[in-house]
Amino acid sequence: MKPVLDVAVSLLLLPVVAIVAVLLVLVNPVFNRGPVFYIQPRMGRACRAFGAIKFRTMRPVARVTRRADDPLEQERITPLGRFLRRSRIDELPQVVNVLRGEMSLIGPRPDYFHHARRYVRSIPGYRRRHDVRPGISGLAQTDLGYVDCIEGTRQKVALDLRYVAEMSLRLDLYLFWRTLVTVVCRKGC
């Protein structure tokens, strides 16, 4: 049932993604110069890399220099990007990843691939969270929120492993509801 719901909800969200993309094409030249979309290599199922699609929220750089245990580069987030992050609108294009079979709506949130390779070696259980497709949202996002340190990643992994062990349609529906509440209440990073 999970794949059917993933595809159905993603198809319903595609027009929303298109409308937001058109709006961003219009306002980006003033508030967020650069490309509308950002594709970042993330670690997916079976620890394989895939390109997670997002609306861009940060000033572009030639190369990502942030290490796995460094804090988020707040100074790179544009004012429009801050709004997109808080409202979680920046995550909407990942419905395309869901339709391509790279992600699910609910599951362990995929990490930046180069950071994830380090976590596989240093955090017990990290590899097991990749036994399922990663999600746009998940238990760690609703219970813990954004983390940017190794200790936070360990806590996130513990919640992700709990999700993998207890995975069910009922849990997915509950987490989908909690995600909607988070978005409506604008409890972003």
PDB file of C-alpha atoms in Angstrom:
ATOM      1  CA  MET A   1       0.000   0.000   0.000  1.00  0.00           C
ATOM      2  CA  LYS A   2       2.878   2.388   0.794  1.00  0.00           C
ATOM      3  CA  PRO A   3       4.131   2.694  -2.832  1.00  0.00           C
ATOM      4  CA  VAL A   4       0.579   3.346  -4.073  1.00  0.00           C
ATOM      5  CA  LEU A   5       0.073   6.152  -1.524  1.00  0.00           C
ATOM      6  CA  ASP A   6       3.508   7.580  -2.300  1.00  0.00           C
ATOM      7  CA  VAL A   7       2.690   7.847  -6.005  1.00  0.00           C
ATOM      8  CA  ALA A   8      -0.894   9.089  -5.501  1.00  0.00           C
ATOM      9  CA  VAL A   9       0.046  11.870  -3.072  1.00  0.00           C
ATOM     10  CA  SER A  10       3.079  12.839  -5.161  1.00  0.00           C
ATOM     11  CA  LEU A  11       0.935  13.148  -8.294  1.00  0.00           C
ATOM     12  CA  LEU A  12      -1.478  15.376  -6.355  1.00  0.00           C
ATOM     13  CA  LEU A  13       1.436  17.563  -5.233  1.00  0.00           C
ATOM     14  CA  LEU A  14       3.020  17.944  -8.698  1.00  0.00           C
ATOM     15  CA  PRO A  15       0.778  20.885  -9.721  1.00  0.00           C
ATOM     16  CA  VAL A  16       1.699  22.636  -6.450  1.00  0.00           C
ATOM     17  CA  VAL A  17       5.400  22.118  -7.233  1.00  0.00           C
ATOM     18  CA  ALA A  18       4.859  23.562 -10.729  1.00  0.00           C
ATOM     19  CA  ILE A  19       3.023  26.644  -9.414  1.00  0.00           C
ATOM     20  CA  VAL A  20       5.680  27.330  -6.765  1.00  0.00           C
ATOM     21  CA  ALA A  21       8.438  26.842  -9.351  1.00  0.00           C
ATOM     22  CA  VAL A  22       6.830  29.419 -11.670  1.00  0.00           C
ATOM     23  CA  LEU A  23       6.493  31.879  -8.771  1.00  0.00           C
ATOM     24  CA  LEU A  24      10.135  31.336  -7.832  1.00  0.00           C
ATOM     25  CA  VAL A  25      11.246  31.917 -11.431  1.00  0.00           C
ATOM     26  CA  LEU A  26       9.566  35.323 -11.138  1.00  0.00           C
ATOM     27  CA  VAL A  27      10.914  36.344  -7.701  1.00  0.00           C
ATOM     28  CA  ASN A  28      14.337  34.670  -7.719  1.00  0.00           C
ATOM     29  CA  PRO A  29      16.075  37.388  -9.762  1.00  0.00           C
ATOM     30  CA  VAL A  30      15.291  39.873  -6.984  1.00  0.00           C
ATOM     31  CA  PHE A  31      15.335  37.816  -3.758  1.00  0.00           C
ATOM     32  CA  ASN A  32      17.362  34.674  -4.425  1.00  0.00           C
ATOM     33  CA  ARG A  33      19.620  35.118  -7.469  1.00  0.00           C
ATOM     34  CA  GLY A  34      20.613  31.895  -9.133  1.00  0.00           C
ATOM     35  CA  PRO A  35      18.930  28.669 -10.199  1.00  0.00           C
ATOM     36  CA  VAL A  36      15.483  27.754  -8.842  1.00  0.00           C
ATOM     37  CA  PHE A  37      16.376  24.119  -8.174  1.00  0.00           C
ATOM     38  CA  TYR A  38      19.256  22.544  -6.320  1.00  0.00           C
ATOM     39  CA  ILE A  39      20.186  18.897  -6.724  1.00  0.00           C
ATOM     40  CA  GLN A  40      22.325  17.418  -3.978  1.00  0.00           C
ATOM     41  CA  PRO A  41      23.789  13.908  -3.832  1.00  0.00           C
ATOM     42  CA  ARG A  42      22.132  12.056  -0.949  1.00  0.00           C
ATOM     43  CA  MET A  43      22.463   8.508   0.359  1.00  0.00           C
ATOM     44  CA  GLY A  44      19.425   6.414  -0.480  1.00  0.00           C
ATOM     45  CA  ARG A  45      18.307   2.838  -0.166  1.00  0.00           C
ATOM     46  CA  ALA A  46      21.150   0.297  -0.005  1.00  0.00           C
ATOM     47  CA  CYS A  47      23.563   3.229   0.602  1.00  0.00           C
ATOM     48  CA  ARG A  48      23.394   4.262  -3.076  1.00  0.00           C
ATOM     49  CA  ALA A  49      23.702   7.890  -4.134  1.00  0.00           C
ATOM     50  CA  PHE A  50      20.834   9.740  -5.806  1.00  0.00           C
ATOM     51  CA  GLY A  51      20.179  13.403  -6.591  1.00  0.00           C
ATOM     52  CA  ALA A  52      17.661  14.904  -4.139  1.00  0.00           C
ATOM     53  CA  ILE A  53      15.801  17.787  -5.795  1.00  0.00           C
ATOM     54  CA  LYS A  54      15.024  20.889  -3.734  1.00  0.00           C
ATOM     55  CA  PHE A  55      14.151  24.511  -4.290  1.00  0.00           C
ATOM     56  CA  ARG A  56      17.443  26.332  -3.717  1.00  0.00           C
ATOM     57  CA  THR A  57      17.593  28.254  -0.435  1.00  0.00           C
ATOM     58  CA  MET A  58      21.287  29.153  -0.180  1.00  0.00           C
ATOM     59  CA  ARG A  59      23.694  31.269  -2.166  1.00  0.00           C
ATOM     60  CA  PRO A  60      25.484  28.964  -4.603  1.00  0.00           C
ATOM     61  CA  VAL A  61      29.104  27.960  -3.963  1.00  0.00           C
ATOM     62  CA  ALA A  62      31.531  26.193  -6.259  1.00  0.00           C
ATOM     63  CA  ARG A  63      32.128  23.382  -3.754  1.00  0.00           C
ATOM     64  CA  VAL A  64      30.533  22.306  -0.467  1.00  0.00           C
ATOM     65  CA  THR A  65      33.170  22.638   2.267  1.00  0.00           C
ATOM     66  CA  ARG A  66      30.973  21.941   5.300  1.00  0.00           C
ATOM     67  CA  ARG A  67      32.099  18.822   7.136  1.00  0.00           C
ATOM     68  CA  ALA A  68      29.733  16.254   8.636  1.00  0.00           C
ATOM     69  CA  ASP A  69      29.963  17.710  12.140  1.00  0.00           C
ATOM     70  CA  ASP A  70      29.981  21.409  11.164  1.00  0.00           C
ATOM     71  CA  PRO A  71      26.925  23.584  11.871  1.00  0.00           C
ATOM     72  CA  LEU A  72      24.663  24.694   9.031  1.00  0.00           C
ATOM     73  CA  GLU A  73      26.061  27.631   7.045  1.00  0.00           C
ATOM     74  CA  GLN A  74      23.385  30.107   8.159  1.00  0.00           C
ATOM     75  CA  GLU A  75      25.144  33.012   6.438  1.00  0.00           C
ATOM     76  CA  ARG A  76      24.536  31.373   3.027  1.00  0.00           C
ATOM     77  CA  ILE A  77      20.757  31.142   3.483  1.00  0.00           C
ATOM     78  CA  THR A  78      18.986  33.896   1.565  1.00  0.00           C
ATOM     79  CA  PRO A  79      15.981  35.738   3.052  1.00  0.00           C
ATOM     80  CA  LEU A  80      13.655  33.976   0.580  1.00  0.00           C
ATOM     81  CA  GLY A  81      15.480  30.730   1.332  1.00  0.00           C
ATOM     82  CA  ARG A  82      14.784  31.178   5.050  1.00  0.00           C
ATOM     83  CA  PHE A  83      11.058  31.414   4.281  1.00  0.00           C
ATOM     84  CA  LEU A  84      11.213  28.366   1.998  1.00  0.00           C
ATOM     85  CA  ARG A  85      12.973  26.372   4.734  1.00  0.00           C
ATOM     86  CA  ARG A  86      10.651  27.432   7.554  1.00  0.00           C
ATOM     87  CA  SER A  87       7.587  26.597   5.489  1.00  0.00           C
ATOM     88  CA  ARG A  88       9.245  23.385   4.174  1.00  0.00           C
ATOM     89  CA  ILE A  89       8.369  24.468   0.639  1.00  0.00           C
ATOM     90  CA  ASP A  90      12.003  23.816  -0.333  1.00  0.00           C
ATOM     91  CA  GLU A  91      11.347  20.064   0.058  1.00  0.00           C
ATOM     92  CA  LEU A  92       8.360  19.929  -2.346  1.00  0.00           C
ATOM     93  CA  PRO A  93      10.345  19.033  -5.504  1.00  0.00           C
ATOM     94  CA  GLN A  94      11.327  15.769  -3.833  1.00  0.00           C
ATOM     95  CA  VAL A  95       7.945  14.400  -4.894  1.00  0.00           C
ATOM     96  CA  VAL A  96       9.759  13.907  -8.227  1.00  0.00           C
ATOM     97  CA  ASN A  97      12.284  11.718  -6.350  1.00  0.00           C
ATOM     98  CA  VAL A  98       9.325   9.773  -4.937  1.00  0.00           C
ATOM     99  CA  LEU A  99       7.854   9.270  -8.417  1.00  0.00           C
ATOM    100  CA  ARG A 100      11.268   8.077  -9.660  1.00  0.00           C
ATOM    101  CA  GLY A 101      11.349   5.463  -6.871  1.00  0.00           C
ATOM    102  CA  GLU A 102      14.339   7.037  -5.104  1.00  0.00           C
ATOM    103  CA  MET A 103      12.386   8.217  -2.084  1.00  0.00           C
ATOM    104  CA  SER A 104       9.174   7.691  -0.174  1.00  0.00           C
ATOM    105  CA  LEU A 105       6.974  10.332   1.419  1.00  0.00           C
ATOM    106  CA  ILE A 106       7.787   8.932   4.878  1.00  0.00           C
ATOM    107  CA  GLY A 107      11.062   7.301   5.885  1.00  0.00           C
ATOM    108  CA  PRO A 108      14.512   8.113   7.227  1.00  0.00           C
ATOM    109  CA  ARG A 109      15.607  11.504   5.894  1.00  0.00           C
ATOM    110  CA  PRO A 110      18.526  11.083   3.468  1.00  0.00           C
ATOM    111  CA  ASP A 111      21.819  12.753   4.355  1.00  0.00           C
ATOM    112  CA  TYR A 112      24.299  14.495   2.081  1.00  0.00           C
ATOM    113  CA  PHE A 113      26.145  11.581   0.464  1.00  0.00           C
ATOM    114  CA  HIS A 114      29.666  12.583   1.495  1.00  0.00           C
ATOM    115  CA  HIS A 115      28.626  13.080   5.122  1.00  0.00           C
ATOM    116  CA  ALA A 116      26.649   9.817   5.074  1.00  0.00           C
ATOM    117  CA  ARG A 117      29.729   7.862   3.976  1.00  0.00           C
ATOM    118  CA  ARG A 118      31.426   9.039   7.162  1.00  0.00           C
ATOM    119  CA  TYR A 119      28.374   8.171   9.284  1.00  0.00           C
ATOM    120  CA  VAL A 120      28.304   4.622   7.849  1.00  0.00           C
ATOM    121  CA  ARG A 121      31.818   4.125   9.242  1.00  0.00           C
ATOM    122  CA  SER A 122      31.384   5.930  12.561  1.00  0.00           C
ATOM    123  CA  ILE A 123      27.769   5.593  13.780  1.00  0.00           C
ATOM    124  CA  PRO A 124      26.499   2.145  14.799  1.00  0.00           C
ATOM    125  CA  GLY A 125      23.303   1.185  12.973  1.00  0.00           C
ATOM    126  CA  TYR A 126      23.599   3.951  10.376  1.00  0.00           C
ATOM    127  CA  ARG A 127      23.812   1.495   7.473  1.00  0.00           C
ATOM    128  CA  ARG A 128      20.601  -0.301   8.597  1.00  0.00           C
ATOM    129  CA  ARG A 129      18.522   2.860   8.193  1.00  0.00           C
ATOM    130  CA  HIS A 130      19.151   2.450   4.451  1.00  0.00           C
ATOM    131  CA  ASP A 131      17.273  -0.866   4.301  1.00  0.00           C
ATOM    132  CA  VAL A 132      14.221   1.204   3.301  1.00  0.00           C
ATOM    133  CA  ARG A 133      13.713   4.091   0.904  1.00  0.00           C
ATOM    134  CA  PRO A 134      14.501   7.471   2.473  1.00  0.00           C
ATOM    135  CA  GLY A 135      11.617   9.854   3.070  1.00  0.00           C
ATOM    136  CA  ILE A 136      10.776  13.497   2.595  1.00  0.00           C
ATOM    137  CA  SER A 137       9.767  13.402   6.258  1.00  0.00           C
ATOM    138  CA  GLY A 138      10.055  10.821   8.992  1.00  0.00           C
ATOM    139  CA  LEU A 139      10.051  10.014  12.678  1.00  0.00           C
ATOM    140  CA  ALA A 140      13.353  11.806  13.336  1.00  0.00           C
ATOM    141  CA  GLN A 141      12.055  14.978  11.652  1.00  0.00           C
ATOM    142  CA  THR A 142       8.824  15.070  13.631  1.00  0.00           C
ATOM    143  CA  ASP A 143      10.351  14.060  16.992  1.00  0.00           C
ATOM    144  CA  LEU A 144      13.819  15.618  16.798  1.00  0.00           C
ATOM    145  CA  GLY A 145      13.954  18.166  13.984  1.00  0.00           C
ATOM    146  CA  TYR A 146      17.083  19.341  12.205  1.00  0.00           C
ATOM    147  CA  VAL A 147      20.420  18.119  13.592  1.00  0.00           C
ATOM    148  CA  ASP A 148      23.897  19.324  12.641  1.00  0.00           C
ATOM    149  CA  CYS A 149      26.307  17.422  14.867  1.00  0.00           C
ATOM    150  CA  ILE A 150      27.444  13.841  15.363  1.00  0.00           C
ATOM    151  CA  GLU A 151      25.538  13.414  18.652  1.00  0.00           C
ATOM    152  CA  GLY A 152      22.354  14.700  16.987  1.00  0.00           C
ATOM    153  CA  THR A 153      22.921  12.288  14.103  1.00  0.00           C
ATOM    154  CA  ARG A 154      23.211   9.402  16.591  1.00  0.00           C
ATOM    155  CA  GLN A 155      19.839  10.400  18.082  1.00  0.00           C
ATOM    156  CA  LYS A 156      18.368  10.673  14.584  1.00  0.00           C
ATOM    157  CA  VAL A 157      19.661   7.194  13.685  1.00  0.00           C
ATOM    158  CA  ALA A 158      18.056   5.721  16.828  1.00  0.00           C
ATOM    159  CA  LEU A 159      14.674   7.167  15.770  1.00  0.00           C
ATOM    160  CA  ASP A 160      15.180   6.052  12.161  1.00  0.00           C
ATOM    161  CA  LEU A 161      15.939   2.496  13.296  1.00  0.00           C
ATOM    162  CA  ARG A 162      12.799   2.571  15.443  1.00  0.00           C
ATOM    163  CA  TYR A 163      10.842   3.637  12.347  1.00  0.00           C
ATOM    164  CA  VAL A 164      12.367   0.809  10.258  1.00  0.00           C
ATOM    165  CA  ALA A 165      11.495  -1.729  12.983  1.00  0.00           C
ATOM    166  CA  GLU A 166       7.910  -0.470  13.460  1.00  0.00           C
ATOM    167  CA  MET A 167       7.172   0.560   9.866  1.00  0.00           C
ATOM    168  CA  SER A 168       3.464   0.334   9.059  1.00  0.00           C
ATOM    169  CA  LEU A 169       0.751   2.173   7.172  1.00  0.00           C
ATOM    170  CA  ARG A 170      -0.643   3.427  10.468  1.00  0.00           C
ATOM    171  CA  LEU A 171       2.738   4.884  11.506  1.00  0.00           C
ATOM    172  CA  ASP A 172       3.204   6.486   8.072  1.00  0.00           C
ATOM    173  CA  LEU A 173      -0.238   8.131   8.265  1.00  0.00           C
ATOM    174  CA  TYR A 174       0.529   9.383  11.778  1.00  0.00           C
ATOM    175  CA  LEU A 175       3.884  10.834  10.648  1.00  0.00           C
ATOM    176  CA  PHE A 176       2.262  12.367   7.559  1.00  0.00           C
ATOM    177  CA  TRP A 177      -0.242  14.095   9.877  1.00  0.00           C
ATOM    178  CA  ARG A 178       2.533  15.293  12.208  1.00  0.00           C
ATOM    179  CA  THR A 179       4.457  16.623   9.195  1.00  0.00           C
ATOM    180  CA  LEU A 180       1.401  18.592   8.044  1.00  0.00           C
ATOM    181  CA  VAL A 181       1.042  20.084  11.539  1.00  0.00           C
ATOM    182  CA  THR A 182       4.749  21.028  11.502  1.00  0.00           C
ATOM    183  CA  VAL A 183       4.357  22.718   8.109  1.00  0.00           C
ATOM    184  CA  VAL A 184       1.176  24.592   9.109  1.00  0.00           C
ATOM    185  CA  CYS A 185       2.755  25.740  12.403  1.00  0.00           C
ATOM    186  CA  ARG A 186       5.943  26.692  10.485  1.00  0.00           C
ATOM    187  CA  LYS A 187       8.337  24.888  12.792  1.00  0.00           C
ATOM    188  CA  GLY A 188      11.177  24.724  10.272  1.00  0.00           C
ATOM    189  CA  CYS A 189      14.924  24.910  10.704  1.00  0.00           C
TER     190      CYS A 189
END
